[in-house]
Amino acid sequence: MAKITLDNLAHSYLSHPKSEDDFALKELNHDWVDGEAYALLGASGCGKSTLLNIISGLLEPSQGRILFDDQDVTHAPTAERNIAQVFQFPVVYDTMTVRDNLAFPLRNRGEDASYVASRVNEIAKMIGMEAELDRKARGLTADAKQKISLGRGMVREDVNALLFDEPLTVIDPHMKWELRTQLKSLHHEFGHTMIYVTHDQTEALTFADKVVVMYDGRVVQIGTPQELFERPAHTFVGYFIGSPGMNLFDAQIDGQTALINGVKMPLGAGFAPAGGRTQVGVRPEFIRLSDAENGLPAKILRVEDVGRHKIVRLDVGGTQASAIAGEGDEIPSGTSRVTFDLKGVNVYADDWRVSPQGEAA
Ligand code: ADP
Ligand code: MG
């Protein structure tokens, strides 16, 4: 297990990148703490696999260094980095049995036969394939083959890190949940540094201690699920995470008040944005429908009952917005006003969150 340091790291697939736009991975500095479980979350094409493959050594970065426990491994081949990586699609030896596939990484390291046998049985149990150990991998479903790939990734106990690149894509939904739970318990048991790539927020939020959110080649926030919910550092984090995502209103800020559609709304703290496009971000959970005189006028478009609560779709002066109301709440029809729960108000300047005055960094 190791701490992984990304030092001034950036990558372009072009040999002569001209501008920042030519970089699939924009400059990044970060320490991945030894023994933590991270999820790397972002839309398709934002650079997740690029970053993961640089960490594993499948790709050499065009700029910067990677260190494992302060040792520079930037130019070290994958094999020397002592990591396990599981990909989106199965990588198995078709002519070998399930057992031999699982045993392969251990035999490769010269582990003794009795240890290999018992470890393979443990892993087979985790992936639910004890009954198929003596079958050849050829002829198994894609789903079963992917479970073998996962098992092979988890079989060694002495790796520096475990890297997973959207490993559950081909797995059916029920088994997905089961395997994710297994990965999580594996993490608790062995305390490996784990990096789990996904475009699925639920997967990221349930798996990880820390979620690394990427957008357009850039890491926009690293935080606990709670931090991403309460203080999205970038508007992308606000609307990508959450269901529905965060509402954004164009605003002019004057100290402790925002002017939205000509209405003064309290912010609960003082802000001094540096200019650019200023927006107030409020998650649907923190929007209240009210008949308060001082609220922001809103038209109720429709109400969706999603079981535990209701989602109220609104038109706020031409901006689409959503509010979450309790299952038993009376929803007025037609027009209403909305107010903000002050603990859920964030201010953004050109998409980046502005810290309120006095907030601890
Ligand atoms: P993700 O895993 O988040 O979907 P990738 O890291 O695969 O994203 O890709 C990031 C960007 O780099 C995309 O624009 C993609 O088209 C580009 N890219 C990925 N692999 C290559 C490659 N081998 N050659 C050129 N461009 C690539
Ligand atoms: Mg990818």
Short mmCIF file of N, CA and C in Angstrom, two decimals, residues 168-254:
data_model
loop_
_atom_site.label_atom_id
_atom_site.label_comp_id
_atom_site.label_asym_id
_atom_site.label_seq_id
_atom_site.Cartn_x
_atom_site.Cartn_y
_atom_site.Cartn_z
N LEU A 168 -17.95 -2.38 -13.42
CA LEU A 168 -19.23 -3.07 -13.33
C LEU A 168 -20.15 -2.80 -14.51
N THR A 169 -19.59 -2.18 -15.56
CA THR A 169 -20.38 -1.82 -16.74
C THR A 169 -21.17 -3.00 -17.32
N VAL A 170 -20.52 -4.17 -17.43
CA VAL A 170 -21.21 -5.29 -18.08
C VAL A 170 -21.91 -6.23 -17.08
N ILE A 171 -21.91 -5.84 -15.82
CA ILE A 171 -22.52 -6.69 -14.78
C ILE A 171 -24.00 -6.31 -14.60
N ASP A 172 -24.84 -7.31 -14.38
CA ASP A 172 -26.27 -6.99 -14.24
C ASP A 172 -26.52 -6.24 -12.91
N PRO A 173 -27.61 -5.45 -12.89
CA PRO A 173 -27.83 -4.50 -11.78
C PRO A 173 -27.79 -5.11 -10.38
N HIS A 174 -28.37 -6.29 -10.22
CA HIS A 174 -28.39 -6.87 -8.88
C HIS A 174 -26.97 -7.23 -8.42
N MET A 175 -26.24 -7.87 -9.31
CA MET A 175 -24.87 -8.30 -9.01
C MET A 175 -23.97 -7.08 -8.80
N LYS A 176 -24.27 -6.01 -9.50
CA LYS A 176 -23.54 -4.76 -9.36
C LYS A 176 -23.48 -4.33 -7.89
N TRP A 177 -24.66 -4.30 -7.31
CA TRP A 177 -24.78 -3.87 -5.92
C TRP A 177 -23.98 -4.80 -5.01
N GLU A 178 -24.13 -6.09 -5.27
CA GLU A 178 -23.45 -7.12 -4.50
C GLU A 178 -21.91 -6.97 -4.59
N LEU A 179 -21.42 -6.79 -5.81
CA LEU A 179 -19.97 -6.70 -6.00
C LEU A 179 -19.41 -5.40 -5.41
N ARG A 180 -20.19 -4.34 -5.53
CA ARG A 180 -19.73 -3.07 -4.96
C ARG A 180 -19.61 -3.21 -3.44
N THR A 181 -20.55 -3.91 -2.85
CA THR A 181 -20.51 -4.16 -1.41
C THR A 181 -19.27 -4.98 -1.06
N GLN A 182 -18.97 -5.99 -1.90
CA GLN A 182 -17.79 -6.83 -1.68
C GLN A 182 -16.51 -5.99 -1.75
N LEU A 183 -16.45 -5.10 -2.74
CA LEU A 183 -15.26 -4.26 -2.88
C LEU A 183 -15.08 -3.39 -1.66
N LYS A 184 -16.19 -2.89 -1.17
CA LYS A 184 -16.14 -2.04 0.00
C LYS A 184 -15.66 -2.80 1.23
N SER A 185 -16.12 -4.03 1.37
CA SER A 185 -15.70 -4.79 2.55
C SER A 185 -14.24 -5.23 2.40
N LEU A 186 -13.84 -5.46 1.16
CA LEU A 186 -12.43 -5.77 0.89
C LEU A 186 -11.56 -4.60 1.33
N HIS A 187 -12.05 -3.39 1.05
CA HIS A 187 -11.30 -2.21 1.43
C HIS A 187 -11.20 -2.10 2.95
N HIS A 188 -12.32 -2.38 3.64
CA HIS A 188 -12.29 -2.32 5.11
C HIS A 188 -11.34 -3.35 5.68
N GLU A 189 -11.34 -4.54 5.07
CA GLU A 189 -10.54 -5.62 5.59
C GLU A 189 -9.04 -5.41 5.37
N PHE A 190 -8.67 -5.01 4.15
CA PHE A 190 -7.24 -4.94 3.83
C PHE A 190 -6.67 -3.53 3.80
N GLY A 191 -7.56 -2.54 3.73
CA GLY A 191 -7.09 -1.16 3.75
C GLY A 191 -6.22 -0.76 2.58
N HIS A 192 -6.47 -1.36 1.40
CA HIS A 192 -5.73 -0.95 0.22
C HIS A 192 -6.12 0.47 -0.19
N THR A 193 -5.17 1.15 -0.83
CA THR A 193 -5.52 2.38 -1.52
C THR A 193 -6.32 1.94 -2.76
N MET A 194 -7.53 2.47 -2.89
CA MET A 194 -8.36 2.06 -4.03
C MET A 194 -8.80 3.27 -4.82
N ILE A 195 -8.74 3.14 -6.13
CA ILE A 195 -9.26 4.21 -6.98
C ILE A 195 -10.27 3.57 -7.92
N TYR A 196 -11.48 4.07 -7.87
CA TYR A 196 -12.59 3.45 -8.57
C TYR A 196 -13.20 4.47 -9.54
N VAL A 197 -13.05 4.21 -10.82
CA VAL A 197 -13.56 5.15 -11.83
C VAL A 197 -15.01 4.82 -12.17
N THR A 198 -15.84 5.84 -12.21
CA THR A 198 -17.23 5.64 -12.60
C THR A 198 -17.84 6.95 -13.12
N HIS A 199 -18.91 6.82 -13.95
CA HIS A 199 -19.63 8.02 -14.35
C HIS A 199 -20.95 8.08 -13.59
N ASP A 200 -21.13 7.15 -12.65
CA ASP A 200 -22.40 6.99 -11.94
C ASP A 200 -22.27 7.55 -10.51
N GLN A 201 -23.01 8.62 -10.24
CA GLN A 201 -22.85 9.27 -8.94
C GLN A 201 -23.21 8.35 -7.76
N THR A 202 -24.22 7.51 -7.93
CA THR A 202 -24.61 6.64 -6.83
C THR A 202 -23.48 5.68 -6.50
N GLU A 203 -22.87 5.14 -7.56
CA GLU A 203 -21.76 4.23 -7.36
C GLU A 203 -20.62 4.94 -6.63
N ALA A 204 -20.31 6.15 -7.06
CA ALA A 204 -19.21 6.91 -6.45
C ALA A 204 -19.51 7.23 -4.99
N LEU A 205 -20.72 7.70 -4.73
CA LEU A 205 -21.04 8.16 -3.38
C LEU A 205 -21.16 7.00 -2.40
N THR A 206 -21.58 5.82 -2.87
CA THR A 206 -21.71 4.71 -1.93
C THR A 206 -20.38 4.00 -1.72
N PHE A 207 -19.48 4.08 -2.70
CA PHE A 207 -18.23 3.33 -2.58
C PHE A 207 -17.15 4.08 -1.81
N ALA A 208 -17.04 5.37 -2.04
CA ALA A 208 -15.80 6.07 -1.68
C ALA A 208 -15.84 6.86 -0.38
N ASP A 209 -14.65 6.98 0.23
CA ASP A 209 -14.47 7.92 1.34
C ASP A 209 -14.39 9.32 0.75
N LYS A 210 -13.68 9.42 -0.38
CA LYS A 210 -13.48 10.72 -1.04
C LYS A 210 -13.84 10.57 -2.50
N VAL A 211 -14.55 11.54 -3.02
CA VAL A 211 -14.91 11.52 -4.43
C VAL A 211 -14.13 12.62 -5.15
N VAL A 212 -13.48 12.23 -6.23
CA VAL A 212 -12.71 13.17 -7.05
C VAL A 212 -13.56 13.46 -8.28
N VAL A 213 -14.07 14.68 -8.40
CA VAL A 213 -14.96 14.99 -9.52
C VAL A 213 -14.15 15.64 -10.63
N MET A 214 -14.27 15.06 -11.83
CA MET A 214 -13.55 15.60 -12.99
C MET A 214 -14.52 16.19 -13.99
N TYR A 215 -14.09 17.26 -14.63
CA TYR A 215 -14.90 17.90 -15.65
C TYR A 215 -13.95 18.46 -16.70
N ASP A 216 -14.12 18.00 -17.94
CA ASP A 216 -13.34 18.53 -19.04
C ASP A 216 -11.83 18.51 -18.76
N GLY A 217 -11.31 17.37 -18.32
CA GLY A 217 -9.87 17.22 -18.13
C GLY A 217 -9.33 17.81 -16.86
N ARG A 218 -10.22 18.31 -16.02
CA ARG A 218 -9.76 18.99 -14.82
C ARG A 218 -10.41 18.37 -13.58
N VAL A 219 -9.64 18.26 -12.50
CA VAL A 219 -10.24 17.85 -11.23
C VAL A 219 -10.86 19.10 -10.63
N VAL A 220 -12.19 19.12 -10.50
CA VAL A 220 -12.85 20.33 -10.00
C VAL A 220 -13.12 20.30 -8.50
N GLN A 221 -13.18 19.10 -7.92
CA GLN A 221 -13.34 19.02 -6.47
C GLN A 221 -12.98 17.64 -5.96
N ILE A 222 -12.35 17.60 -4.79
CA ILE A 222 -12.10 16.35 -4.10
C ILE A 222 -12.72 16.51 -2.73
N GLY A 223 -13.67 15.65 -2.42
CA GLY A 223 -14.31 15.83 -1.12
C GLY A 223 -15.13 14.63 -0.71
N THR A 224 -15.61 14.67 0.52
CA THR A 224 -16.52 13.62 0.99
C THR A 224 -17.86 13.85 0.30
N PRO A 225 -18.69 12.80 0.24
CA PRO A 225 -20.03 12.99 -0.35
C PRO A 225 -20.74 14.19 0.28
N GLN A 226 -20.61 14.37 1.58
CA GLN A 226 -21.27 15.49 2.25
C GLN A 226 -20.75 16.85 1.77
N GLU A 227 -19.43 16.95 1.62
CA GLU A 227 -18.86 18.21 1.13
C GLU A 227 -19.34 18.53 -0.29
N LEU A 228 -19.44 17.49 -1.12
CA LEU A 228 -19.91 17.72 -2.49
C LEU A 228 -21.36 18.16 -2.51
N PHE A 229 -22.10 17.69 -1.54
CA PHE A 229 -23.51 18.06 -1.46
C PHE A 229 -23.66 19.49 -0.92
N GLU A 230 -22.96 19.77 0.16
CA GLU A 230 -23.18 21.06 0.83
C GLU A 230 -22.44 22.23 0.21
N ARG A 231 -21.23 21.96 -0.29
CA ARG A 231 -20.41 23.04 -0.82
C ARG A 231 -19.80 22.68 -2.15
N PRO A 232 -20.60 22.55 -3.18
CA PRO A 232 -20.01 22.20 -4.48
C PRO A 232 -19.02 23.29 -4.91
N ALA A 233 -17.79 22.90 -5.20
CA ALA A 233 -16.75 23.87 -5.50
C ALA A 233 -16.91 24.47 -6.90
N HIS A 234 -17.68 23.79 -7.74
CA HIS A 234 -17.85 24.22 -9.12
C HIS A 234 -19.31 23.94 -9.50
N THR A 235 -19.87 24.76 -10.38
CA THR A 235 -21.28 24.55 -10.74
C THR A 235 -21.50 23.15 -11.32
N PHE A 236 -20.47 22.60 -11.99
CA PHE A 236 -20.61 21.24 -12.53
C PHE A 236 -20.89 20.23 -11.41
N VAL A 237 -20.17 20.35 -10.29
CA VAL A 237 -20.38 19.44 -9.16
C VAL A 237 -21.81 19.59 -8.65
N GLY A 238 -22.27 20.85 -8.64
CA GLY A 238 -23.63 21.12 -8.17
C GLY A 238 -24.69 20.41 -8.99
N TYR A 239 -24.58 20.47 -10.30
CA TYR A 239 -25.67 19.83 -11.05
C TYR A 239 -25.40 18.40 -11.44
N PHE A 240 -24.14 17.95 -11.43
CA PHE A 240 -23.85 16.55 -11.76
C PHE A 240 -24.19 15.65 -10.58
N ILE A 241 -23.96 16.15 -9.36
CA ILE A 241 -24.26 15.37 -8.17
C ILE A 241 -25.54 15.89 -7.53
N GLY A 242 -26.42 14.96 -7.22
CA GLY A 242 -27.71 15.35 -6.66
C GLY A 242 -28.78 15.01 -7.67
N SER A 243 -30.00 14.84 -7.18
CA SER A 243 -31.06 14.41 -8.06
C SER A 243 -32.39 15.01 -7.60
N PRO A 244 -32.86 16.06 -8.23
CA PRO A 244 -32.21 16.81 -9.31
C PRO A 244 -30.98 17.57 -8.81
N GLY A 245 -30.20 18.07 -9.74
CA GLY A 245 -29.00 18.81 -9.38
C GLY A 245 -29.31 20.20 -8.83
N MET A 246 -28.25 20.92 -8.50
CA MET A 246 -28.37 22.25 -7.91
C MET A 246 -29.00 23.25 -8.89
N ASN A 247 -29.84 24.14 -8.36
CA ASN A 247 -30.39 25.23 -9.16
C ASN A 247 -29.39 26.38 -9.20
N LEU A 248 -29.35 27.05 -10.33
CA LEU A 248 -28.46 28.21 -10.46
C LEU A 248 -29.26 29.41 -10.93
N PHE A 249 -29.08 30.53 -10.25
CA PHE A 249 -29.77 31.76 -10.61
C PHE A 249 -28.75 32.86 -10.86
N ASP A 250 -28.87 33.53 -12.00
CA ASP A 250 -28.00 34.68 -12.24
C ASP A 250 -28.33 35.75 -11.22
N ALA A 251 -27.29 36.38 -10.69
CA ALA A 251 -27.53 37.32 -9.58
C ALA A 251 -26.48 38.42 -9.56
N GLN A 252 -26.85 39.51 -8.95
CA GLN A 252 -25.84 40.51 -8.60
C GLN A 252 -25.69 40.46 -7.10
N ILE A 253 -24.45 40.46 -6.65
CA ILE A 253 -24.21 40.31 -5.22
C ILE A 253 -23.82 41.64 -4.62
N ASP A 254 -24.45 41.95 -3.50
CA ASP A 254 -24.07 43.15 -2.79
C ASP A 254 -23.96 42.79 -1.31
#
